[in-house]
C-alpha positions as semicolon CSV with decimal commas, in nm:
position;residue;x (nm);y (nm);z (nm)
1;X;-7,208;9,398;-5,460
2;X;-7,430;9,119;-5,329
3;X;-7,258;8,805;-5,201
4;X;-7,250;8,512;-5,439
5;X;-7,532;8,260;-5,388
6;X;-7,436;7,923;-5,241
7;X;-7,599;7,585;-5,303
8;X;-7,557;7,315;-5,040
9;X;-7,628;6,955;-5,136
10;X;-7,593;6,612;-4,979
11;X;-7,581;6,385;-5,283
12;X;-7,591;6,397;-5,661
13;X;-7,802;6,225;-5,923
14;X;-7,680;6,060;-6,241
15;X;-7,734;6,379;-6,443
16;X;-7,532;6,608;-6,213
17;X;-7,304;6,824;-6,428
18;X;-7,019;6,971;-6,218
19;X;-6,922;7,214;-6,494
20;X;-7,270;7,370;-6,512
21;X;-7,307;7,356;-6,135
22;X;-6,986;7,551;-6,081
23;X;-7,166;7,875;-6,161
24;X;-7,388;7,823;-5,855
25;X;-7,100;7,778;-5,608
26;X;-7,208;7,428;-5,495
27;X;-7,080;7,283;-5,170
28;X;-7,136;6,924;-5,066
29;X;-7,228;6,903;-4,697
30;X;-7,343;6,635;-4,457
31;X;-7,640;6,700;-4,228
32;X;-7,417;6,837;-3,952
33;X;-7,189;7,008;-4,200
34;X;-7,486;7,209;-4,326
35;X;-7,588;7,298;-3,972
36;X;-7,232;7,413;-3,899
37;X;-7,241;7,627;-4,216
38;X;-7,565;7,793;-4,102
39;X;-7,417;7,865;-3,759
40;X;-7,108;8,029;-3,910
41;X;-7,253;8,226;-4,204
42;X;-7,472;8,535;-4,226
43;X;-7,764;8,442;-4,451
44;X;-8,040;8,663;-4,589
45;X;-8,256;8,416;-4,781
46;X;-8,280;8,037;-4,755
47;X;-8,442;7,837;-5,033
48;X;-8,538;7,490;-4,910
49;X;-8,655;7,185;-5,104
50;X;-9,032;7,182;-5,126
51;X;-9,188;7,025;-4,815
52;X;-9,398;6,756;-4,986
53;X;-9,126;6,617;-5,210
54;X;-8,856;6,378;-5,093
55;X;-8,739;6,346;-4,734
56;X;-8,552;6,672;-4,679
57;X;-8,785;6,834;-4,424
58;X;-8,570;6,746;-4,121
59;X;-8,243;6,876;-4,273
60;X;-8,425;7,191;-4,385
61;X;-8,573;7,255;-4,040
62;X;-8,233;7,200;-3,875
63;X;-8,066;7,439;-4,120
64;X;-8,327;7,712;-4,080
65;X;-8,318;7,681;-3,701
66;X;-7,939;7,713;-3,698
67;X;-7,950;8,016;-3,930
68;X;-8,213;8,183;-3,713
69;X;-8,010;8,112;-3,401
70;X;-7,707;8,284;-3,555
71;X;-7,917;8,581;-3,665
72;X;-8,060;8,621;-3,316
73;X;-7,716;8,599;-3,153
74;X;-7,578;8,863;-3,393
75;X;-7,892;9,081;-3,371
76;X;-7,950;9,055;-3,743
77;X;-8,283;9,029;-3,922
78;X;-8,375;8,662;-3,940
79;X;-8,334;8,505;-4,284
80;X;-8,646;8,465;-4,491
81;X;-8,735;8,115;-4,610
82;X;-8,857;8,039;-4,961
83;X;-8,941;7,732;-5,164
84;X;-9,039;7,637;-5,519
85;X;-9,313;7,374;-5,549
86;X;-9,414;7,145;-5,836
87;X;-9,515;6,829;-5,647
88;X;-9,864;6,702;-5,727
89;X;-9,885;6,357;-5,564
90;X;-10,075;6,369;-5,235
91;X;-9,876;6,229;-4,940
92;X;-10,178;6,022;-4,833
93;X;-10,157;5,838;-5,165
94;X;-9,785;5,778;-5,116
95;X;-9,834;5,641;-4,765
96;X;-10,118;5,415;-4,874
97;X;-9,897;5,239;-5,130
98;X;-9,589;5,190;-4,912
99;X;-9,509;4,864;-4,729
100;X;-9,573;4,882;-4,353
101;X;-9,212;4,949;-4,247
102;X;-9,154;5,200;-4,523
103;X;-9,481;5,370;-4,431
104;X;-9,361;5,434;-4,076
105;X;-9,021;5,554;-4,199
106;X;-9,198;5,798;-4,430
107;X;-9,416;5,929;-4,147
108;X;-9,119;5,972;-3,917
109;X;-8,922;6,161;-4,182
110;X;-9,213;6,398;-4,232
111;X;-9,298;6,465;-3,868
112;X;-9,143;6,812;-3,896
113;X;-9,295;6,894;-4,237
114;X;-9,580;7,099;-4,081
115;X;-9,318;7,299;-3,888
116;X;-9,121;7,363;-4,204
117;X;-9,440;7,483;-4,372
118;X;-9,503;7,732;-4,091
119;X;-9,153;7,870;-4,131
120;X;-9,181;7,932;-4,505
121;X;-9,227;8,299;-4,589
122;X;-9,272;8,270;-4,965
123;X;-9,371;7,984;-5,193
124;X;-9,369;7,996;-5,571
125;X;-9,586;7,735;-5,737
126;X;-9,460;7,615;-6,072
127;X;-9,790;7,445;-6,158
128;X;-10,156;7,488;-6,074
129;X;-10,160;7,121;-5,967
130;X;-9,895;7,190;-5,703
131;X;-10,090;7,489;-5,575
132;X;-10,403;7,273;-5,542
133;X;-10,207;7,001;-5,360
134;X;-10,050;7,233;-5,103
135;X;-10,383;7,405;-5,045
136;X;-10,539;7,065;-4,982
137;X;-10,267;6,951;-4,740
138;X;-10,197;7,276;-4,553
139;X;-10,509;7,480;-4,622
140;X;-10,618;7,484;-4,258
141;X;-10,279;7,598;-4,132
142;X;-10,296;7,912;-3,920
143;X;-9,992;8,069;-4,089
144;X;-9,979;8,084;-4,466
145;X;-9,677;8,197;-4,671
146;X;-9,699;8,461;-4,937
147;X;-9,765;8,269;-5,256
148;X;-9,749;8,314;-5,631
149;X;-9,839;8,089;-5,923
150;X;-9,565;8,122;-6,185
151;X;-9,610;7,841;-6,440
152;X;-9,297;7,638;-6,516
153;X;-9,298;7,741;-6,880
154;X;-8,997;7,815;-7,100
155;X;-8,923;8,101;-7,333
156;X;-8,880;8,023;-7,704
157;X;-8,546;7,850;-7,761
158;X;-8,503;7,947;-8,125
159;X;-8,647;8,172;-8,393
160;X;-8,978;8,064;-8,544
161;X;-8,953;7,859;-8,862
162;X;-9,179;7,748;-9,143
163;X;-9,398;7,438;-9,146
164;X;-9,219;7,134;-9,008
165;X;-9,219;6,780;-9,138
166;X;-9,453;6,529;-8,978
167;X;-9,213;6,415;-8,708
168;X;-9,334;6,275;-8,376
169;X;-9,070;6,277;-8,104
170;X;-9,061;6,068;-7,789
171;X;-8,789;6,207;-7,564
172;X;-8,680;6,078;-7,224
173;X;-8,698;5,764;-7,016
174;X;-8,816;5,471;-7,230
175;X;-9,039;5,343;-6,953
176;X;-9,400;5,258;-6,876
177;X;-9,445;5,554;-6,643
178;X;-9,350;5,793;-6,925
179;X;-9,591;5,621;-7,162
180;X;-9,331;5,482;-7,399
181;X;-9,509;5,146;-7,455
182;X;-9,825;5,343;-7,537
183;X;-9,643;5,539;-7,804
184;X;-9,506;5,215;-7,949
185;X;-9,856;5,065;-7,954
186;X;-10,008;5,372;-8,116
187;X;-9,744;5,410;-8,387
188;X;-9,878;5,149;-8,638
189;X;-10,215;5,329;-8,653
190;X;-10,046;5,668;-8,691
191;X;-9,815;5,531;-8,958
192;X;-10,107;5,394;-9,157
193;X;-10,315;5,712;-9,123
194;X;-10,049;5,974;-9,199
195;X;-9,832;5,929;-9,510
196;X;-9,482;6,057;-9,447
197;X;-9,513;6,063;-9,070
198;X;-9,195;5,967;-8,886
199;X;-9,130;5,859;-8,529
200;X;-8,807;5,961;-8,357
201;X;-8,725;5,797;-8,024
202;X;-8,458;5,961;-7,809
203;X;-8,359;5,850;-7,461
204;X;-8,262;5,546;-7,264
205;X;-8,423;5,293;-7,034
206;X;-8,605;4,963;-7,022
207;X;-8,762;5,004;-7,366
208;X;-8,436;5,062;-7,555
209;X;-8,423;4,712;-7,707
210;X;-8,785;4,735;-7,824
211;X;-8,714;5,073;-7,982
212;X;-8,407;4,945;-8,168
213;X;-8,595;4,637;-8,287
214;X;-8,873;4,854;-8,427
215;X;-8,624;5,078;-8,606
216;X;-8,466;4,774;-8,774
217;X;-8,797;4,683;-8,939
218;X;-8,948;5,028;-9,000
219;X;-8,760;5,283;-9,210
220;X;-8,981;5,560;-9,074
221;X;-8,855;5,511;-8,718
222;X;-8,526;5,657;-8,592
223;X;-8,377;5,573;-8,252
224;X;-8,104;5,760;-8,064
225;X;-8,003;5,598;-7,737
226;X;-7,866;5,845;-7,480
227;X;-7,723;6,089;-7,738
228;X;-7,528;6,409;-7,653
229;X;-7,723;6,728;-7,586
230;X;-7,633;6,874;-7,924
231;X;-7,810;6,586;-8,100
232;X;-8,116;6,625;-7,878
233;X;-8,133;6,996;-7,958
234;X;-8,118;6,917;-8,330
235;X;-8,402;6,666;-8,309
236;X;-8,617;6,905;-8,107
237;X;-8,572;7,162;-8,379
238;X;-8,710;6,920;-8,640
239;X;-9,000;6,764;-8,449
240;X;-9,356;6,884;-8,495
241;X;-9,501;6,683;-8,205
242;X;-9,358;6,591;-7,865
243;X;-9,533;6,288;-7,714
244;X;-9,511;6,218;-7,341
245;X;-9,826;6,030;-7,232
246;X;-9,723;5,992;-6,869
247;X;-9,884;5,720;-6,658
248;X;-9,943;5,749;-6,285
249;X;-9,771;5,497;-6,062
250;X;-9,845;5,424;-5,692
251;X;-9,542;5,624;-5,576
252;X;-9,494;5,860;-5,870
253;X;-9,680;6,123;-6,070
254;X;-9,543;6,351;-6,340
255;X;-9,467;6,693;-6,192
256;X;-9,408;6,886;-6,514
257;X;-9,202;6,675;-6,755
258;X;-8,875;6,823;-6,880
259;X;-8,935;6,688;-7,234
260;X;-9,261;6,887;-7,241
261;X;-9,079;7,204;-7,139
262;X;-8,809;7,149;-7,401
263;X;-9,071;7,067;-7,663
264;X;-9,260;7,391;-7,596
265;X;-8,939;7,593;-7,607
266;X;-8,871;7,449;-7,951
267;X;-9,222;7,511;-8,082
268;X;-9,352;7,153;-8,066
269;X;-9,715;7,059;-8,023
270;X;-9,756;6,849;-7,709
271;X;-9,948;6,525;-7,665
272;X;-9,958;6,420;-7,302
273;X;-10,193;6,322;-7,020
274;X;-10,359;6,504;-6,734
275;X;-10,085;6,376;-6,502
276;X;-9,849;6,664;-6,575
277;X;-9,888;6,962;-6,345
278;X;-9,926;7,199;-6,641
279;X;-10,208;6,999;-6,800
280;X;-10,453;7,284;-6,743
281;X;-10,228;7,532;-6,925
282;X;-10,163;7,292;-7,213
283;X;-10,536;7,228;-7,263
284;X;-10,605;7,601;-7,267
285;X;-10,337;7,664;-7,530
286;X;-10,418;7,419;-7,804
287;X;-10,224;7,108;-7,705
288;X;-10,356;6,754;-7,656
289;X;-10,414;6,640;-7,297
290;X;-10,559;6,290;-7,259
291;X;-10,723;6,129;-6,961
292;X;-10,463;5,887;-6,825
293;X;-10,700;5,586;-6,809
294;X;-10,798;5,630;-7,176
295;X;-10,448;5,666;-7,323
296;X;-10,462;5,322;-7,483
297;X;-10,780;5,410;-7,675
298;X;-10,717;5,778;-7,752
299;X;-10,344;5,821;-7,811
300;X;-10,339;5,723;-8,179
301;X;-10,610;5,973;-8,272
302;X;-10,442;6,249;-8,070
303;X;-10,107;6,189;-8,240
304;X;-10,270;6,191;-8,582
305;X;-10,451;6,517;-8,504
306;X;-10,136;6,679;-8,372
307;X;-9,900;6,574;-8,649
308;X;-10,148;6,686;-8,919
309;X;-10,237;7,011;-8,740
310;X;-10,182;7,340;-8,922
311;X;-10,072;7,515;-8,602
312;X;-9,731;7,670;-8,650
313;X;-9,420;7,713;-8,437
314;X;-9,506;8,084;-8,423
315;X;-9,841;8,005;-8,258
316;X;-9,681;7,773;-8,004
317;X;-9,418;8,031;-7,917
318;X;-9,671;8,313;-7,894
319;X;-9,828;8,154;-7,587
320;X;-9,500;8,127;-7,395
321;X;-9,383;8,388;-7,143
322;X;-9,111;8,643;-7,210
323;X;-8,920;8,526;-6,900
324;X;-8,850;8,161;-6,821
325;X;-9,090;8,048;-6,548
326;X;-8,821;7,908;-6,319
327;X;-8,615;8,226;-6,349
328;X;-8,920;8,442;-6,284
329;X;-9,000;8,235;-5,975
330;X;-8,641;8,269;-5,852
331;X;-8,652;8,646;-5,892
332;X;-8,987;8,665;-5,714
333;X;-8,867;8,449;-5,423
334;X;-8,533;8,617;-5,374
335;X;-8,536;8,959;-5,532
336;X;-8,185;9,102;-5,526
337;X;-8,089;8,956;-5,189
338;X;-7,810;8,706;-5,130
339;X;-7,920;8,344;-5,114
340;X;-7,825;8,011;-4,975
341;X;-8,011;7,702;-5,096
342;X;-8,017;7,403;-4,866
């Protein structure tokens, strides 16, 4: 029987769920704690954070070097190195928008990123945008990893149903970067154009007060602030349209958009912008992808077209893969070998 995979992590985010994480055998380690783990453990496959996202290149290089050192000392085959990539913001853009001191810190943290890239044996791209970015940044590199494009698409989450009511759902961070103010601005035109249309707002963030104020004056608007997952699943099952018109920011660009993934899994039509890494796939499969600069002018019409569309849940589901994209990428990267993620 293969050894159980291990996930090493340094810190958690607000949405870390220790109960769900338990199945992955997580272990919290410092920089040197991770290096010590690599020096004391036989490892077959190492999955590292993608090189162009965050500042984990140095810890990843140190971990891989320690694991290779142990393999050489024990005359074992060196561990293979894999990564999963969905980043689509060019590092040159990031650097250009940082203050001077932060710019130098960023450059220092990424000094070893080219080395990490040369050590990667396999890379699975979750989006075509990520593949284009990495080709642009590392295309001239002498050593290229084996690569595969496996879109970060879900499988259907539930059985297909009949025609849904005209419900538009905004799900996620109620912020400018996610396009929430644009949805709020577009809603009066949609409301006037589509009798019976409803807007459901689910999430939390800076726009929560504006959402609640709107719901107090408009009986066709429902707001759920930071509800439990069961309530979110219920709303997704009722919505016809999932709206996430993401806006680019100097230091941020939508990679995929979890609400988009959940919307597709539940058979929703998607209205978004070209900022998501799966914009090309969405455009090719009957969803609405707007140019980010023209969201203010075009969002209302796109929402009206989507919420009055005759496309069914069955049609949305028919375009999805039979295996979840992230699971398929994991299987391709690792096969049946034991893994440690660092």
